[in-house]
Amino acid sequence: MDHNNSIGCVVNECKYHCKDDNYCTLDKIEIVKHESNAKSVQCTDCGSFELDK
């Protein structure tokens, strides 16, 4: 599976994780925050995540 060299990813449970190495296969990802004012990495998530079934 081709990957995007610009998006590193170690979440192998994701549908878009390249199974050959630690990269994402999407052309673009959406980063979301779950607080009105993100002040740390814990306040953000990859909104493009989908569970690999």
mmCIF file with all atom_site columns, C-alpha atoms in Angstrom:
data_model
loop_
_atom_site.group_PDB
_atom_site.id
_atom_site.type_symbol
_atom_site.label_atom_id
_atom_site.label_alt_id
_atom_site.label_comp_id
_atom_site.label_asym_id
_atom_site.label_entity_id
_atom_site.label_seq_id
_atom_site.pdbx_PDB_ins_code
_atom_site.Cartn_x
_atom_site.Cartn_y
_atom_site.Cartn_z
_atom_site.occupancy
_atom_site.B_iso_or_equiv
_atom_site.pdbx_formal_charge
_atom_site.auth_seq_id
_atom_site.auth_comp_id
_atom_site.auth_asym_id
_atom_site.auth_atom_id
_atom_site.pdbx_PDB_model_num
ATOM 1  C CA . MET A 1 1  ? 0.000   0.000  0.000  1.00 0.00 ? 1  MET A CA 1
ATOM 2  C CA . ASP A 1 2  ? 1.400   3.422  -0.933 1.00 0.00 ? 2  ASP A CA 1
ATOM 3  C CA . HIS A 1 3  ? 1.941   5.857  1.905  1.00 0.00 ? 3  HIS A CA 1
ATOM 4  C CA . ASN A 1 4  ? 2.310   9.607  2.322  1.00 0.00 ? 4  ASN A CA 1
ATOM 5  C CA . ASN A 1 5  ? 5.911   10.440 3.289  1.00 0.00 ? 5  ASN A CA 1
ATOM 6  C CA . SER A 1 6  ? 4.669   13.643 4.938  1.00 0.00 ? 6  SER A CA 1
ATOM 7  C CA . ILE A 1 7  ? 2.371   11.929 7.454  1.00 0.00 ? 7  ILE A CA 1
ATOM 8  C CA . GLY A 1 8  ? 4.085   9.619  9.914  1.00 0.00 ? 8  GLY A CA 1
ATOM 9  C CA . CYS A 1 9  ? 1.736   7.407  11.923 1.00 0.00 ? 9  CYS A CA 1
ATOM 10 C CA . VAL A 1 10 ? 2.161   4.574  14.442 1.00 0.00 ? 10 VAL A CA 1
ATOM 11 C CA . VAL A 1 11 ? -1.570  3.892  14.953 1.00 0.00 ? 11 VAL A CA 1
ATOM 12 C CA . ASN A 1 12 ? -1.726  0.520  13.218 1.00 0.00 ? 12 ASN A CA 1
ATOM 13 C CA . GLU A 1 13 ? -5.353  0.053  14.335 1.00 0.00 ? 13 GLU A CA 1
ATOM 14 C CA . CYS A 1 14 ? -6.362  2.754  11.839 1.00 0.00 ? 14 CYS A CA 1
ATOM 15 C CA . LYS A 1 15 ? -7.870  1.857  8.477  1.00 0.00 ? 15 LYS A CA 1
ATOM 16 C CA . TYR A 1 16 ? -5.471  4.312  6.766  1.00 0.00 ? 16 TYR A CA 1
ATOM 17 C CA . HIS A 1 17 ? -2.234  3.114  8.395  1.00 0.00 ? 17 HIS A CA 1
ATOM 18 C CA . CYS A 1 18 ? 0.259   1.762  5.860  1.00 0.00 ? 18 CYS A CA 1
ATOM 19 C CA . LYS A 1 19 ? 0.718   -1.818 6.983  1.00 0.00 ? 19 LYS A CA 1
ATOM 20 C CA . ASP A 1 20 ? 4.287   -1.928 5.588  1.00 0.00 ? 20 ASP A CA 1
ATOM 21 C CA . ASP A 1 21 ? 5.697   0.958  7.664  1.00 0.00 ? 21 ASP A CA 1
ATOM 22 C CA . ASN A 1 22 ? 4.717   3.751  10.055 1.00 0.00 ? 22 ASN A CA 1
ATOM 23 C CA . TYR A 1 23 ? 3.008   6.172  7.672  1.00 0.00 ? 23 TYR A CA 1
ATOM 24 C CA . CYS A 1 24 ? -0.517  7.215  6.757  1.00 0.00 ? 24 CYS A CA 1
ATOM 25 C CA . THR A 1 25 ? -1.933  6.406  3.325  1.00 0.00 ? 25 THR A CA 1
ATOM 26 C CA . LEU A 1 26 ? -4.192  9.484  3.135  1.00 0.00 ? 26 LEU A CA 1
ATOM 27 C CA . ASP A 1 27 ? -3.235  12.556 1.089  1.00 0.00 ? 27 ASP A CA 1
ATOM 28 C CA . LYS A 1 28 ? -4.569  14.824 3.833  1.00 0.00 ? 28 LYS A CA 1
ATOM 29 C CA . ILE A 1 29 ? -5.608  14.312 7.455  1.00 0.00 ? 29 ILE A CA 1
ATOM 30 C CA . GLU A 1 30 ? -7.842  16.427 9.656  1.00 0.00 ? 30 GLU A CA 1
ATOM 31 C CA . ILE A 1 31 ? -6.459  17.367 13.077 1.00 0.00 ? 31 ILE A CA 1
ATOM 32 C CA . VAL A 1 32 ? -9.158  18.179 15.620 1.00 0.00 ? 32 VAL A CA 1
ATOM 33 C CA . LYS A 1 33 ? -9.157  19.565 19.133 1.00 0.00 ? 33 LYS A CA 1
ATOM 34 C CA . HIS A 1 34 ? -11.470 18.540 21.925 1.00 0.00 ? 34 HIS A CA 1
ATOM 35 C CA . GLU A 1 35 ? -11.086 21.682 24.022 1.00 0.00 ? 35 GLU A CA 1
ATOM 36 C CA . SER A 1 36 ? -11.906 25.240 22.959 1.00 0.00 ? 36 SER A CA 1
ATOM 37 C CA . ASN A 1 37 ? -8.263  26.290 23.450 1.00 0.00 ? 37 ASN A CA 1
ATOM 38 C CA . ALA A 1 38 ? -5.705  23.542 22.799 1.00 0.00 ? 38 ALA A CA 1
ATOM 39 C CA . LYS A 1 39 ? -2.702  23.997 25.096 1.00 0.00 ? 39 LYS A CA 1
ATOM 40 C CA . SER A 1 40 ? -1.053  20.578 24.839 1.00 0.00 ? 40 SER A CA 1
ATOM 41 C CA . VAL A 1 41 ? -0.758  17.569 22.558 1.00 0.00 ? 41 VAL A CA 1
ATOM 42 C CA . GLN A 1 42 ? -3.349  15.787 24.729 1.00 0.00 ? 42 GLN A CA 1
ATOM 43 C CA . CYS A 1 43 ? -5.953  18.319 23.523 1.00 0.00 ? 43 CYS A CA 1
ATOM 44 C CA . THR A 1 44 ? -5.652  17.216 19.870 1.00 0.00 ? 44 THR A CA 1
ATOM 45 C CA . ASP A 1 45 ? -6.461  14.094 17.877 1.00 0.00 ? 45 ASP A CA 1
ATOM 46 C CA . CYS A 1 46 ? -6.421  12.820 14.318 1.00 0.00 ? 46 CYS A CA 1
ATOM 47 C CA . GLY A 1 47 ? -9.977  13.362 13.120 1.00 0.00 ? 47 GLY A CA 1
ATOM 48 C CA . SER A 1 48 ? -9.330  11.152 10.088 1.00 0.00 ? 48 SER A CA 1
ATOM 49 C CA . PHE A 1 49 ? -8.955  7.995  12.219 1.00 0.00 ? 49 PHE A CA 1
ATOM 50 C CA . GLU A 1 50 ? -11.206 5.079  11.294 1.00 0.00 ? 50 GLU A CA 1
ATOM 51 C CA . LEU A 1 51 ? -10.938 1.694  12.968 1.00 0.00 ? 51 LEU A CA 1
ATOM 52 C CA . ASP A 1 52 ? -9.515  -0.982 10.680 1.00 0.00 ? 52 ASP A CA 1
ATOM 53 C CA . LYS A 1 53 ? -12.011 -3.848 10.640 1.00 0.00 ? 53 LYS A CA 1
#
